CSV table of C-alpha atoms in Angstrom, one decimal:
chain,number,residue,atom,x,y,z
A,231,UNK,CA,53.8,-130.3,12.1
A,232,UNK,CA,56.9,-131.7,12.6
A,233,UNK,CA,55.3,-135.1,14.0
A,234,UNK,CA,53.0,-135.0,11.0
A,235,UNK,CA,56.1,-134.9,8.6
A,236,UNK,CA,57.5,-137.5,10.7
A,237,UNK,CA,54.5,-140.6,10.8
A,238,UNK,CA,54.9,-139.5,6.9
A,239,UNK,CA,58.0,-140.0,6.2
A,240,UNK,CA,57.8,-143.2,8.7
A,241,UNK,CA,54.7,-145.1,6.2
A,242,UNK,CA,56.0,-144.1,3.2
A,243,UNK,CA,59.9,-145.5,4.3
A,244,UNK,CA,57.7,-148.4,5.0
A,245,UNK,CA,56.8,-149.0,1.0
A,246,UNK,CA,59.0,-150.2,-1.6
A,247,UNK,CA,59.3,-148.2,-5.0
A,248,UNK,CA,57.7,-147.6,-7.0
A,249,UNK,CA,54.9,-147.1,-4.7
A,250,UNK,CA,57.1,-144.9,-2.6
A,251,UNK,CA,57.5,-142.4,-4.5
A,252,UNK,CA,53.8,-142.4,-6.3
A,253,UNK,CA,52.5,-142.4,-2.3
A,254,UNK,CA,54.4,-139.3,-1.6
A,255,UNK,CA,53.9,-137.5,-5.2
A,256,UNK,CA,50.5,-138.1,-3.8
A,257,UNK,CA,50.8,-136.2,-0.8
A,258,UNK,CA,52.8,-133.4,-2.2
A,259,UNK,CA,50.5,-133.5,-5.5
A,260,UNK,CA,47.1,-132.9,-3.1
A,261,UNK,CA,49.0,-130.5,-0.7
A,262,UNK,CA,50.3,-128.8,-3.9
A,263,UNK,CA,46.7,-128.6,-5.1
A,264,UNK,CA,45.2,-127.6,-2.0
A,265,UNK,CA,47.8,-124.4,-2.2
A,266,UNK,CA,46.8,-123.9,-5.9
A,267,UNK,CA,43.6,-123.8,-5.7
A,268,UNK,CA,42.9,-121.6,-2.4
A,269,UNK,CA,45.4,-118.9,-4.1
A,270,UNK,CA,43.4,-119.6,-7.3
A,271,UNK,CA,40.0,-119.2,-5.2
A,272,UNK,CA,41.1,-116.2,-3.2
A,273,UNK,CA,42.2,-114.1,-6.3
A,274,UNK,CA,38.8,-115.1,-7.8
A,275,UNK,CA,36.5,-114.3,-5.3
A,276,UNK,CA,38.6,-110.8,-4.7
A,277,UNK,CA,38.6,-109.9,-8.8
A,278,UNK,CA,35.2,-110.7,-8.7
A,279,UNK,CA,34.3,-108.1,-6.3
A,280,UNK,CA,37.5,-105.8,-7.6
A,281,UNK,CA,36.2,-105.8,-11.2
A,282,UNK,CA,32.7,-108.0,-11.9
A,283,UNK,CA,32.6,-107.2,-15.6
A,284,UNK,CA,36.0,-108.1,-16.2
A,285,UNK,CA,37.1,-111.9,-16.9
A,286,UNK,CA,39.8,-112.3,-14.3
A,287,UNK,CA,39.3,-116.6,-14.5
A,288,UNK,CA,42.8,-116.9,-15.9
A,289,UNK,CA,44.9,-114.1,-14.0
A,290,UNK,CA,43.7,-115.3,-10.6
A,291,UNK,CA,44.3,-119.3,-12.0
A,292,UNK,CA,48.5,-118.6,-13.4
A,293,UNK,CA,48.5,-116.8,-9.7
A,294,UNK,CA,47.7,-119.7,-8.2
A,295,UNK,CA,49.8,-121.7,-10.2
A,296,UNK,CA,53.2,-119.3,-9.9
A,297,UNK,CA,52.5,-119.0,-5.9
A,298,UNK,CA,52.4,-122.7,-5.6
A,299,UNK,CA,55.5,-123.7,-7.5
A,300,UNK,CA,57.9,-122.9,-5.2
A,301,UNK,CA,57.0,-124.9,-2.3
A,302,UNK,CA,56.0,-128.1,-5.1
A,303,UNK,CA,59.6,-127.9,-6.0
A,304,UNK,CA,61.2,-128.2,-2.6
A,305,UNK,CA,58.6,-131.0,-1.6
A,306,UNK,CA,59.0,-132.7,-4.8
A,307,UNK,CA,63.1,-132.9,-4.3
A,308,UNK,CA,63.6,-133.6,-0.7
A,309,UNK,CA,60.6,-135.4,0.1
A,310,UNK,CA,59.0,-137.7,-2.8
A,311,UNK,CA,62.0,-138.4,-5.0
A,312,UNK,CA,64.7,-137.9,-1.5
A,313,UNK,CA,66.8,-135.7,-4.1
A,314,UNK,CA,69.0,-132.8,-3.7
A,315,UNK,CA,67.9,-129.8,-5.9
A,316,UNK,CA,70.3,-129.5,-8.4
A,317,UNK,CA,70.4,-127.7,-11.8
A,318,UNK,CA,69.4,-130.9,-13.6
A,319,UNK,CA,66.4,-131.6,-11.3
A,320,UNK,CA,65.8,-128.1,-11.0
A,321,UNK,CA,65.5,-127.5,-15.0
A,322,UNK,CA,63.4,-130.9,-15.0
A,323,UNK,CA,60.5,-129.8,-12.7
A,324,UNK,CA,60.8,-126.1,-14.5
A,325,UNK,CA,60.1,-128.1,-18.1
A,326,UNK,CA,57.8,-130.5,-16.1
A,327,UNK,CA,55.9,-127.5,-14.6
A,328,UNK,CA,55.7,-125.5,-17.9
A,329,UNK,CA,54.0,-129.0,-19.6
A,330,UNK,CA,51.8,-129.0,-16.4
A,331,UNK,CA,50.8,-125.1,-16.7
A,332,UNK,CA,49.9,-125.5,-20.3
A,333,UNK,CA,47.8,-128.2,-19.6
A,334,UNK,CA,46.1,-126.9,-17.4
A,335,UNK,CA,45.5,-123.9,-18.6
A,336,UNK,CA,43.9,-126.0,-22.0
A,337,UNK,CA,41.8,-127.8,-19.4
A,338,UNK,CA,40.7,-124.8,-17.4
A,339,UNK,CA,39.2,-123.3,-21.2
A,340,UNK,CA,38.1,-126.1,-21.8
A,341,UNK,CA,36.2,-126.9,-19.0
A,342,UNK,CA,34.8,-123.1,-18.9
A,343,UNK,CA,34.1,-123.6,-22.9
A,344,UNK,CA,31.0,-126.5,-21.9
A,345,UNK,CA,30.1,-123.5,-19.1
A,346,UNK,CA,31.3,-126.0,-15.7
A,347,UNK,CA,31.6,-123.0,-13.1
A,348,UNK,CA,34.7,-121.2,-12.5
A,349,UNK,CA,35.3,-122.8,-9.6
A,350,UNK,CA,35.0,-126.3,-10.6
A,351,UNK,CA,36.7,-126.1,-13.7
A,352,UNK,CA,39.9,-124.9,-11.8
A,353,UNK,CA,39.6,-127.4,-9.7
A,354,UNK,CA,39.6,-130.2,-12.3
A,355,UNK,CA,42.0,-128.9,-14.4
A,356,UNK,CA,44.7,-128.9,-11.6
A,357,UNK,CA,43.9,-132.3,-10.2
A,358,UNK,CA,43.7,-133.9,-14.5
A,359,UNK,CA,47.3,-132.0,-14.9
A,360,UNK,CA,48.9,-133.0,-11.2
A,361,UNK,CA,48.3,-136.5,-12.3
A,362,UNK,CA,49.7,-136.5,-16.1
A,363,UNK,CA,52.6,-134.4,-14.2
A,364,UNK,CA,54.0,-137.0,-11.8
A,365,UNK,CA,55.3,-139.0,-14.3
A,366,UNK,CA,56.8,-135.9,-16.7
A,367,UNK,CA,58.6,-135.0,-13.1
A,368,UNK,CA,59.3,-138.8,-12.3
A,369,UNK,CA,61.9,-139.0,-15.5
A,370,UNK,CA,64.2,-135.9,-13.7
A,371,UNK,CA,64.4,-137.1,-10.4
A,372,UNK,CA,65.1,-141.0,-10.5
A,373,UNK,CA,67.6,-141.9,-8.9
A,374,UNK,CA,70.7,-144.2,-9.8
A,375,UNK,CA,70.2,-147.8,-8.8
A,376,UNK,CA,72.5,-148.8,-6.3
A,377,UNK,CA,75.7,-150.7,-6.5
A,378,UNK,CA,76.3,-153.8,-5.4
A,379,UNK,CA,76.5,-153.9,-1.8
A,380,UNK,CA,74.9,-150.4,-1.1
A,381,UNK,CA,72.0,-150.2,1.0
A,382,UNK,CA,68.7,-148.0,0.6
């Protein structure tokens, strides 16, 4: 894993912003997503054979969303934006993620209002929201320029 992390890091140093951090929001974005959404299919398949006549869509999808935060925001800090987590950045992906949730949430009912399958629908609303997300997140963690004579 570790080499993984390091031909990573090795492209991405590679780019030149903004398409350095956009590559690696993308990377954190679809492993962020992959998280989500096996928590979110996991709790679904289980209320489904827990409690079949009970709609359990949206507990098993804010499950998947609350599990998958933590690790977003210590991906999102050290490795797309190269940020320390502070209270500023911290509070920033919080309001960032609370945007995010609501939107996908709106998306998820909206998707299972014109009857796409449970499955699908939670799919599509995290990958819509992940997307609109970067660039709320993007505003809390940009980095100063640097000064004249400082390097990257």
């Amino acid at each position: 894993n570790g080499a993984k992390t390091h031909i990573m890091q090795t492209f991405t140093n590679k780019l030149k912003e903004p398409y350095r951090s956009a590559v690696r929001f993308t990377i954190v974005g679809t492993t962020g997503t992959l998280i989500q959404y096996a928590w979110y299919w996991l709790f679904l398949t289980l209320f489904i054979h827990l409690w079949p006549d009970t709609e359990t869509t949206t507990l098993a999808f804010i499950i998947g969303f609350v599990l998958e935060m933590a690790s977003n925001y210590c991906l999102t800090a050290y490795y797309t934006f190269k940020s320390r987590p502070n209270w500023k950045n911290f509070g920033g992906f919080l309001s960032g993620r609370a945007v995010n949730f609501l939107l996908q949430m709106l998306l998820l009912q909206v998707f299972l209002m014109v009857q796409l399958s449970d499955k699908l629908a939670g799919l599509l609303a995290i990958i819509i929201a992940g997307i609109i997300n970067y660039f709320i997140v993007k505003l809390f963690f940009k980095q100063p320029a640097p000064k004249h004579g400082e390097n990257d």
